[in-house]
GROMACS .gro file of C-alpha atoms in nm:
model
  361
    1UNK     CA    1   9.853   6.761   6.409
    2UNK     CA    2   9.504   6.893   6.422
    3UNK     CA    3   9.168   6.723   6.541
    4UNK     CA    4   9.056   6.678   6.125
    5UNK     CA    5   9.366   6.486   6.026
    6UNK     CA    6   9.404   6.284   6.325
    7UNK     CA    7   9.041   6.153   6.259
    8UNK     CA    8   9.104   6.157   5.885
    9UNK     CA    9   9.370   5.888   6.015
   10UNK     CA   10   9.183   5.710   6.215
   11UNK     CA   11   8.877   5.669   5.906
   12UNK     CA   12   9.111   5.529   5.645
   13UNK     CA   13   9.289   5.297   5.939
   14UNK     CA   14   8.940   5.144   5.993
   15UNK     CA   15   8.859   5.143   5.629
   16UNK     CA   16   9.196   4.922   5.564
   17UNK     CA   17   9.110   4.713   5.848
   18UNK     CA   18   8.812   4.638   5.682
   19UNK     CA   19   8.916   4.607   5.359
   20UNK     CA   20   9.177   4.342   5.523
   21UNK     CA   21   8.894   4.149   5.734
   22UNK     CA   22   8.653   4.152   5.437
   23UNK     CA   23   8.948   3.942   5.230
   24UNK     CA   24   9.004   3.685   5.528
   25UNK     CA   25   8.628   3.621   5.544
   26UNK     CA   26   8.581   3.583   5.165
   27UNK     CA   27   8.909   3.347   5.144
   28UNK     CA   28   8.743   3.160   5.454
   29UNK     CA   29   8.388   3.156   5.317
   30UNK     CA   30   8.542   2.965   4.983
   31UNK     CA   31   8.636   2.704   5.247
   32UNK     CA   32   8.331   2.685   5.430
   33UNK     CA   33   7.909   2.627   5.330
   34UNK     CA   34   7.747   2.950   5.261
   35UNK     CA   35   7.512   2.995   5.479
   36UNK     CA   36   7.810   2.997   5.789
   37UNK     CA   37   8.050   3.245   5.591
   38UNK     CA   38   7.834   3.494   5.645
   39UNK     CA   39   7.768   3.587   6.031
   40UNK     CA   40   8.105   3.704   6.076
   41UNK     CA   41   8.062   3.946   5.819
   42UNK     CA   42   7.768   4.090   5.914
   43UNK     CA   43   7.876   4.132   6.275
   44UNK     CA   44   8.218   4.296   6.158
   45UNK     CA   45   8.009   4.562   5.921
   46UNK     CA   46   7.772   4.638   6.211
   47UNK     CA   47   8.061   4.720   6.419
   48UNK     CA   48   8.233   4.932   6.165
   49UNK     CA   49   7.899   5.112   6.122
   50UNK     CA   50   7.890   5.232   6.511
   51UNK     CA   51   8.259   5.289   6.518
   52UNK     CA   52   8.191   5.501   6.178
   53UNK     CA   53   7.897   5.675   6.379
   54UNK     CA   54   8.076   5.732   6.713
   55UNK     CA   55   8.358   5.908   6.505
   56UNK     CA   56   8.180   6.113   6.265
   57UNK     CA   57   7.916   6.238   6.638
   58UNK     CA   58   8.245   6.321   6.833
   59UNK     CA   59   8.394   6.473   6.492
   60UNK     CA   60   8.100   6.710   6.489
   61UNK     CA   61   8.103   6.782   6.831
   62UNK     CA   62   8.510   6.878   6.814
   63UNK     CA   63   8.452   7.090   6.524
   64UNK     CA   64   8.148   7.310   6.670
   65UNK     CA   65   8.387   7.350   7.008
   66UNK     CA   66   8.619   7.484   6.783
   67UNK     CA   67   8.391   7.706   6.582
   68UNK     CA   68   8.268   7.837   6.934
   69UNK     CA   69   8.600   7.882   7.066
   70UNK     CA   70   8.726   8.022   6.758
   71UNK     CA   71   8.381   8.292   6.755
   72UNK     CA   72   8.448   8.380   7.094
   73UNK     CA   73   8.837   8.454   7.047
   74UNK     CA   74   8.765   8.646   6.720
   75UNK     CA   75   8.489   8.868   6.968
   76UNK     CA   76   8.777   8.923   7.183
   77UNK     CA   77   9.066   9.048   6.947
   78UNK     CA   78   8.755   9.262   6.820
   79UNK     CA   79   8.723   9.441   7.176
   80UNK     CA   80   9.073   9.454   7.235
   81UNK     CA   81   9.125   9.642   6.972
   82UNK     CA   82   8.845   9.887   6.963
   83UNK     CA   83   8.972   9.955   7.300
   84UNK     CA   84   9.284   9.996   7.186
   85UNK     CA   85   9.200  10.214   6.991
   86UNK     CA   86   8.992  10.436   7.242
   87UNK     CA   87   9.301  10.454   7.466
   88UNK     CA   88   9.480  10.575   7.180
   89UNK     CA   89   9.267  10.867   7.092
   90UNK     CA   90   9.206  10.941   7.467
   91UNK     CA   91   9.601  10.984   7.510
   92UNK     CA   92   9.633  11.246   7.192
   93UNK     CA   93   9.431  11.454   7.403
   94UNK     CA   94   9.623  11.681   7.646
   95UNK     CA   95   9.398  11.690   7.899
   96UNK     CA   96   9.343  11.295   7.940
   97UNK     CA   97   9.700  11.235   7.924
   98UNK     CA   98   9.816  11.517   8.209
   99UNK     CA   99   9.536  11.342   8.439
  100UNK     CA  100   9.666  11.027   8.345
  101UNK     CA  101   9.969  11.133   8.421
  102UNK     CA  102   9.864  11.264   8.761
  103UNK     CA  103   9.720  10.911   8.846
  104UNK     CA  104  10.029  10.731   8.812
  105UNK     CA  105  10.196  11.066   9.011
  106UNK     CA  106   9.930  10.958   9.297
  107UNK     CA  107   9.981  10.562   9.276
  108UNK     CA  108  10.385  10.608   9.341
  109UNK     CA  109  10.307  10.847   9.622
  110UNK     CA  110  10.058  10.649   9.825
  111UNK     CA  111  10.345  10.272   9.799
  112UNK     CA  112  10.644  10.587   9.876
  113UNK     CA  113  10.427  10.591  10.204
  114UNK     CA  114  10.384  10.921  10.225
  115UNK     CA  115  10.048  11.095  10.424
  116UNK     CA  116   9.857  11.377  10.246
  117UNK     CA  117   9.876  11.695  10.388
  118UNK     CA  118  10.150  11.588  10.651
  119UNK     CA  119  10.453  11.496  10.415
  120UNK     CA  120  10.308  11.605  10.082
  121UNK     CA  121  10.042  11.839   9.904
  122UNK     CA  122   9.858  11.806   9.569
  123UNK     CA  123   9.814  12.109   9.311
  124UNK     CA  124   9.874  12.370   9.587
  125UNK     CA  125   9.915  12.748   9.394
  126UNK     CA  126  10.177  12.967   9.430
  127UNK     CA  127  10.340  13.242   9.277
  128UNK     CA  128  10.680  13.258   9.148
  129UNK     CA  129  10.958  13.553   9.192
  130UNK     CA  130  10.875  13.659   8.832
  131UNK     CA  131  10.524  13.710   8.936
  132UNK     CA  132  10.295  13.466   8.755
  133UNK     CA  133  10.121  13.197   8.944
  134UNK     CA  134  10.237  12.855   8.919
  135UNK     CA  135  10.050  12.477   9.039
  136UNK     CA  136  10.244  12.216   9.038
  137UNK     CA  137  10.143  11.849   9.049
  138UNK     CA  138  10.302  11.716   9.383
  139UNK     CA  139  10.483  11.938   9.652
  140UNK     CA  140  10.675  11.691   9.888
  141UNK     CA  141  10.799  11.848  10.206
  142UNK     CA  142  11.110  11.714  10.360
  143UNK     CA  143  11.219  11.657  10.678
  144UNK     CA  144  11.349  11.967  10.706
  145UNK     CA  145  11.126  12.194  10.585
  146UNK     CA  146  11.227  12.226  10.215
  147UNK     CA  147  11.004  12.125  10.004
  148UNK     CA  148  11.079  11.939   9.636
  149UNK     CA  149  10.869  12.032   9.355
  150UNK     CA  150  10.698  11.764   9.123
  151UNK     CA  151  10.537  11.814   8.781
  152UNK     CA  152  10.363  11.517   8.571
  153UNK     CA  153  10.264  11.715   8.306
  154UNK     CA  154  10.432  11.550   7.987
  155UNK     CA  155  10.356  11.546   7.600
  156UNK     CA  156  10.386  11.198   7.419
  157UNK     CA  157  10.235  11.221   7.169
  158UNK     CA  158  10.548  11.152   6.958
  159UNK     CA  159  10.579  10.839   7.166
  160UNK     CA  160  10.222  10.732   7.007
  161UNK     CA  161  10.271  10.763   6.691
  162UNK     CA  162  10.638  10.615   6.684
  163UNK     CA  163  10.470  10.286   6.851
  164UNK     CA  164  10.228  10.290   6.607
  165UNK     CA  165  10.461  10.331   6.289
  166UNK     CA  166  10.513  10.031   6.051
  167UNK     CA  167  10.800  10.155   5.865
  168UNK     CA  168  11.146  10.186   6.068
  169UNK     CA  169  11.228  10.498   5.928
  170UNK     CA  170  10.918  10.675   6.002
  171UNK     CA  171  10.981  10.548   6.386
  172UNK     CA  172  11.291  10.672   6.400
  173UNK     CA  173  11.150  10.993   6.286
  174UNK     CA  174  10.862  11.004   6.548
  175UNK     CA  175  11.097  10.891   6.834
  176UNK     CA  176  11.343  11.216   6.722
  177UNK     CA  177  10.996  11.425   6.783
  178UNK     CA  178  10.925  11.269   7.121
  179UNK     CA  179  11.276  11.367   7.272
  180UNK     CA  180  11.264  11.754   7.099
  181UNK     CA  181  10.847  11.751   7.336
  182UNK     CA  182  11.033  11.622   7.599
  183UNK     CA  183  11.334  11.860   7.576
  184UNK     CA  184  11.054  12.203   7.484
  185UNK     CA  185  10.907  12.094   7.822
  186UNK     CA  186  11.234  12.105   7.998
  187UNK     CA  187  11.270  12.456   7.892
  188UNK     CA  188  10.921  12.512   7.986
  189UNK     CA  189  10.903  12.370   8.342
  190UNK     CA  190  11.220  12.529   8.410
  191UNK     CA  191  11.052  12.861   8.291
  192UNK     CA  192  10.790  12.847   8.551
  193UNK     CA  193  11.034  12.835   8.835
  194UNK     CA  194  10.863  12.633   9.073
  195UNK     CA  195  11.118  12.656   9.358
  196UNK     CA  196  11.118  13.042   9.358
  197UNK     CA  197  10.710  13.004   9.456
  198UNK     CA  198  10.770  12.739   9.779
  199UNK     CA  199  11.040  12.868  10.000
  200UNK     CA  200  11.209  12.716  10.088
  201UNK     CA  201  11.205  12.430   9.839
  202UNK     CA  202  11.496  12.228   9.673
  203UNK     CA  203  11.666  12.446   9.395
  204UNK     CA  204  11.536  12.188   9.161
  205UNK     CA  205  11.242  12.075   9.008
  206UNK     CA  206  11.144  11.699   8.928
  207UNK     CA  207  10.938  11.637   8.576
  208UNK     CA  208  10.749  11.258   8.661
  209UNK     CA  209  10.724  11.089   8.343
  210UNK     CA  210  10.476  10.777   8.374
  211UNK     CA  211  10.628  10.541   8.230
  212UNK     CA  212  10.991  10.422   8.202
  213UNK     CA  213  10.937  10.334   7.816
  214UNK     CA  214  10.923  10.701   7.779
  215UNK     CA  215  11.203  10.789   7.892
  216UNK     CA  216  11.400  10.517   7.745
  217UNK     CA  217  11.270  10.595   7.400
  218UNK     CA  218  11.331  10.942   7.436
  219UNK     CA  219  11.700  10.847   7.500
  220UNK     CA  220  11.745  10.630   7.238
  221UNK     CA  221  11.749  10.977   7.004
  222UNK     CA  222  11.880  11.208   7.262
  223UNK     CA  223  12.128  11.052   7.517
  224UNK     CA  224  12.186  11.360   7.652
  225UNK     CA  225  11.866  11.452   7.759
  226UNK     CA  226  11.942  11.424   8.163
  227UNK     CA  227  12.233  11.569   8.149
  228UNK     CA  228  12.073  11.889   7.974
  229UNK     CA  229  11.774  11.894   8.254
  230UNK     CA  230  12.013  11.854   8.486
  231UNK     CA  231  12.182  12.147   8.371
  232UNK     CA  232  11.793  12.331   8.380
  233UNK     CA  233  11.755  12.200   8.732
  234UNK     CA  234  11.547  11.945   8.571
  235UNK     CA  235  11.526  11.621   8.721
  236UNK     CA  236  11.379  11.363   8.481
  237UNK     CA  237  11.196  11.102   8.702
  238UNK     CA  238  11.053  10.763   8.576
  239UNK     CA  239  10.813  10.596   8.845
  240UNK     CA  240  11.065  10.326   9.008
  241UNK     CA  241  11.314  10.655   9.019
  242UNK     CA  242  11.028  10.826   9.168
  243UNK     CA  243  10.961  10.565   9.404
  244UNK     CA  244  11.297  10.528   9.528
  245UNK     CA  245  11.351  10.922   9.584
  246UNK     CA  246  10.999  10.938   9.786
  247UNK     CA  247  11.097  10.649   9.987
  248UNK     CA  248  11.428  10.849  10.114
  249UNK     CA  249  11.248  11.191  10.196
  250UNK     CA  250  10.946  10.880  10.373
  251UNK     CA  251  11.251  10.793  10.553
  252UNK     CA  252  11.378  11.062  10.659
  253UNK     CA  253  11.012  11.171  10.765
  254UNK     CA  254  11.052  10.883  11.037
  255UNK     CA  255  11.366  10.951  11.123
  256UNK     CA  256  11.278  11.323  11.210
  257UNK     CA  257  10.994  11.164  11.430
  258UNK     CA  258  11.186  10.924  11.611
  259UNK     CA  259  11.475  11.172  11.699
  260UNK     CA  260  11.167  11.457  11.841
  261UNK     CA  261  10.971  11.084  12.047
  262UNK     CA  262  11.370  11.070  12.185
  263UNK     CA  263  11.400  11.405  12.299
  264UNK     CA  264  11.031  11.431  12.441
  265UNK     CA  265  11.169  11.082  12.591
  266UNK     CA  266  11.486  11.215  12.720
  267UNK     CA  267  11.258  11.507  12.892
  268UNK     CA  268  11.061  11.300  13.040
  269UNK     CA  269  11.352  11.117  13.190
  270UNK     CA  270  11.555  11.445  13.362
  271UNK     CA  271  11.212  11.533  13.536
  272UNK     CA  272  11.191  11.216  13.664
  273UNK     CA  273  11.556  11.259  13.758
  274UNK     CA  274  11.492  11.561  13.959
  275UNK     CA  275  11.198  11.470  14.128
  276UNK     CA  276  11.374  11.144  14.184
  277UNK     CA  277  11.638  11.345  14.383
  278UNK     CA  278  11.378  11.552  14.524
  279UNK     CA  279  11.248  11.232  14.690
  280UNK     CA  280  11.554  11.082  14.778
  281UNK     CA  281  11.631  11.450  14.980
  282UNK     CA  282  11.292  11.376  15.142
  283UNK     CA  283  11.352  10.992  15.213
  284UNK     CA  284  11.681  11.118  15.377
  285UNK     CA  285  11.565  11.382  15.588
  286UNK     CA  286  11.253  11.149  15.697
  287UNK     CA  287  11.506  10.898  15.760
  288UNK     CA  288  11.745  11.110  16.006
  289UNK     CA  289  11.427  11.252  16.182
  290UNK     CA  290  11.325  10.876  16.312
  291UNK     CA  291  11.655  10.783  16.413
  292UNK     CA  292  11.649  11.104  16.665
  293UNK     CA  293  11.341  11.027  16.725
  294UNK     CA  294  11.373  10.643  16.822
  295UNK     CA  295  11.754  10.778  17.019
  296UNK     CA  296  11.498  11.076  17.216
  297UNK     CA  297  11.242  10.785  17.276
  298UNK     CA  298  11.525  10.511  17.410
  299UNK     CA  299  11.643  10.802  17.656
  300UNK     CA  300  11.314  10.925  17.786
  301UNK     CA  301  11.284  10.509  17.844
  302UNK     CA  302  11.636  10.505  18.042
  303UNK     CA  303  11.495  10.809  18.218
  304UNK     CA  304  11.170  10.698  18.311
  305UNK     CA  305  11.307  10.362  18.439
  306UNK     CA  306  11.582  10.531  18.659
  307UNK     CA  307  11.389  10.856  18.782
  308UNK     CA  308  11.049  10.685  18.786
  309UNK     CA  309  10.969  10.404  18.759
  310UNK     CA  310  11.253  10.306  19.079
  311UNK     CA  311  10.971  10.533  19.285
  312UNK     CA  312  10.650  10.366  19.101
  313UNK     CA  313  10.812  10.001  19.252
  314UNK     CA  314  10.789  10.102  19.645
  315UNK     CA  315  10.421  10.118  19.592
  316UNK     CA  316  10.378   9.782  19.484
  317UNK     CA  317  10.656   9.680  19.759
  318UNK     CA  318  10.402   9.837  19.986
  319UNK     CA  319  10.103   9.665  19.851
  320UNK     CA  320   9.917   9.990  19.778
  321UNK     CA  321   9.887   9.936  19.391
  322UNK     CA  322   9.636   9.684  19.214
  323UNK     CA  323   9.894   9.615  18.941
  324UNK     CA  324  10.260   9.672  18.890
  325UNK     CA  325  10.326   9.894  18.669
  326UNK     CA  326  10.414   9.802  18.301
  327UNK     CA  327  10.817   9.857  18.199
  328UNK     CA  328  10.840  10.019  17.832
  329UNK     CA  329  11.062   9.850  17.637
  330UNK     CA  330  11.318  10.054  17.450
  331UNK     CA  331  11.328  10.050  17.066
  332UNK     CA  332  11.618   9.811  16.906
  333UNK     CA  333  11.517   9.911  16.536
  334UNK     CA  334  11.773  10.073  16.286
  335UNK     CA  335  11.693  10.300  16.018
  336UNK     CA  336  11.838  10.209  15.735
  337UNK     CA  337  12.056  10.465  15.551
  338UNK     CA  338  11.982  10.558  15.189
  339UNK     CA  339  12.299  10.528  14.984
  340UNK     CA  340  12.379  10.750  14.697
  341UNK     CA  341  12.341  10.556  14.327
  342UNK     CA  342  12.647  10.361  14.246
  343UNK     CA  343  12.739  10.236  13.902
  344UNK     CA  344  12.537   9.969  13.751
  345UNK     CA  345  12.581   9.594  13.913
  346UNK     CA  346  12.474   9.225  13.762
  347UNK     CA  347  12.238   8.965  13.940
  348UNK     CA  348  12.580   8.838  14.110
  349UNK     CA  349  12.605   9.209  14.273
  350UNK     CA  350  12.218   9.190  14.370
  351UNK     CA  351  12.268   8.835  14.554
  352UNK     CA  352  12.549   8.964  14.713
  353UNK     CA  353  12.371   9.279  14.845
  354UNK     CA  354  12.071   9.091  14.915
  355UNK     CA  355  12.324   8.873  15.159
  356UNK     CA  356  12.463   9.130  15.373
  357UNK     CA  357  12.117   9.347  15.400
  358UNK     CA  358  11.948   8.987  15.531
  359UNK     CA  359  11.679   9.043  15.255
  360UNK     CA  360  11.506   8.806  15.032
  361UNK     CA  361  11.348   8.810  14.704
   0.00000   0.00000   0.00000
C-alpha cells in the first residue's frame, strides 16, 4: 500500500466520520433550542478543517520526497549506465583489456605474497629456441630455480557480446565464439614457447584468465577446453586457481629460507662446538697446571718448615730476633676436575649434582 492510498483512506474515513457526527448533531439539535445546537458543530467542522490541512501539508511534503528521491534514483540508473556502457567499449579494445588483464595478474600476485624481483618478475624479454623474442606477463621463480611462465593476455570479446545478447540463441552463438578465441589463443601461446626462452622454467605455460565467469562460460560450449591446453602445455588459470598455485611456489619460497637460516644455524653451532672443545682442552690443561703447582707449593712449605724454618727458631730461642718468624700455611684447596659431557639430565639430576659438589643455586 502506497503513501496516496493510505491517505486517500484516511480522507474518506474522516469524511464518514463527519458525515456520521453531522447526523447526531442535527437529530440532537431537533431536541434542543437553536441557538445551543449549534456550538458543537462549529467546533467539530473547525477540527475537521485542521485535520483536512495537516493531511493535505504532510501529503505534499510525502509526495515531493518522493519526486526527489525518485529524480535522484532516475540520475543514478542514468550514470550507471553510461558507465556501463564506457566499460563496455573500453573492453572491445585489445589494448585496455590485456592491461586490464595485467591488473588483476598483479592484484593475485601481491595477496599470493610474493616480493618483486626476489620470487617473481614482470614483462621480462627473452628469446625463444625458435629465435623470436617473447615477453610474457609474469615470470614466477620457484624455489628451485625453475621458473613458471604466466601470460594474461586473453580475447573476450565473445564473452561481451554473449552477455549482452537478448535472444538465447544468439548467446549460445556468441558463447561458441568465446571458447573457439580462447582455444586460437591456446594454439598461439603455445606457439611462442615461453619455457624454451627462461631456462630453466616449468615445461608449461599458464594463460591467467581474469575472471572465473570466463572460463566457466567458455566451458559451457567446449568442456574440453583444459584438457586440450593441457595437452598444449597450456594451463588455463582463473584467479582463485591462480591464487592457490602462487601460494604453493610462496610456500615453498619460505620453506627454502628456513632450511638455508637452519644450516647457517647448524654452522654456527659446530664452530661453537669446536671452540667449545678448544676451551675445555685449555680449562683442562690450566686445571692440571695448578694442582702441580699448589702439590710444588705444599712441598717447598714441608721443606721450608723442616730445613728452615727448625734453624730460623734458635734465633728467637736466643732472643736475637725482634719477631718470630711467620709459618706459611700450606694450601688445602682442590682443583676441581672438568668432566667430559654426559647425556642430558632433568632438574632432579641437577639437585642431585648440586648435593654432592656442596653448591647452591
Amino acid at each position: 500500500m502506497d503513501a496516496a492510498s493510505l491517505l486517500t483512506g484516511l480522507l474518506v474515513g474522516a469524511l464518514l466520520a463527519t458525515a456520521v457526527t453531522l447526523g447526531v448533531v442535527a437529530l440532537l439539535s431537533r431536541r434542543r433550542p437553536e441557538g445551543a445546537g449549534l456550538d458543537p458543530v462549529h467546533e467539530s467542522l473547525d477540527h475537521l478543517h485542521r485535520l483536512l490541512a495537516g493531511m493535505e501539508r504532510e501529503r505534499a511534503t510525502a509526495h515531493g520526497e518522493l519526486r526527489e528521491q525518485m529524480g535522484t534514483v532516475g540520475q543514478a540508473s542514468a550514470q550507471l549506465r553510461h558507465e556501463t556502457a564506457a566499460l563496455v567499449t573500453a573492453l572491445r579494445t585489445p589494448h585496455v583489456r590485456g592491461r586490464w588483464g595485467e591488473v588483476q595478474l598483479r592484484r593475485v600476485v601481491e595477496v599470493a605474497g610474493l616480493v618483486e624481483h626476489c620470487d617473481f618478475v614482470e614483462q621480462p624479454g627473452g628469446t625463444n629456441d625458435e629465435g623470436a623474442g617473447v615477453r610474457p606477463d609474469l615470470v614466477v621463480t620457484l624455489s628451485d630455480g625453475r621458473q613458471v611462465i604466466v601470460d594474461a593476455k586473453v580475447p573476450f570479446t565473445g564473452y561481451i557480446e554473449a552477455v549482452q545478447a537478448t535472444d538465447h540463441s544468439v548467446r549460445d552463438q556468441r558463447v561458441a565464439m568465446h571458447a573457439r578465441q580462447l582455444r586460437v589463443h591456446i594454439d598461439q601461446l603455445a606457439a611462442r614457447r615461453y619455457p624454451t626462452a627462461f631456462r630453466p622454467a616449468a615445461p608449461f605455460t599458464v594463460l591467467f584468465v581474469p575472471s572465473d565467469g570466463f572460463l566457466m562460460t567458455a566451458l559451457e560450449a567446449e568442456p574440453g577446453l583444459l584438457e586440450y591446453g593441457f595437452s598444449r602445455d597450456v594451463v588455463l588459470a582463473t584467479p582463485s586457481t591462480l591464487l592457490a598455485l602462487l601460494r604453493t611456489v610462496a610456500y615453498s619460497w619460505r620453506q627454502e629460507r628456513l632450511a638455508r637460516d637452519a644450516d647457517q644455524v647448524l654452522e654456527v653451532g659446530r664452530r661453537l662446538h669446536a671452540r667449545l672443545g678448544t676451551l675445555s682442552g685449555h680449562l683442562t690443561r690450566l686445571g692440571s697446571a695448578l694442582g702441580t703447582t699448589m702439590t710444588r707449593f705444599n712441598e717447598t712449605v714441608g721443606s721450608y718448615e723442616r730445613s728452615v724454618l727448625t734453624a730460623a727458631r734458635r734465633f728467637d730461642d736466643l732472643g736475637i730476633a725482634e719477631s718470630p718468624v711467620p709459618t706459611p700455611e700450606p694450601l688445602e684447596a682442590s682443583v676441581r676436575t672438568l668432566h667430559p659431557t654426559g647425556p642430558p639430565f632433568d632438574g632432579a639430576d641437577v639437585a642431585d649434582r648440586r648435593d654432592r659438589d656442596g653448591t647452591t643455586g
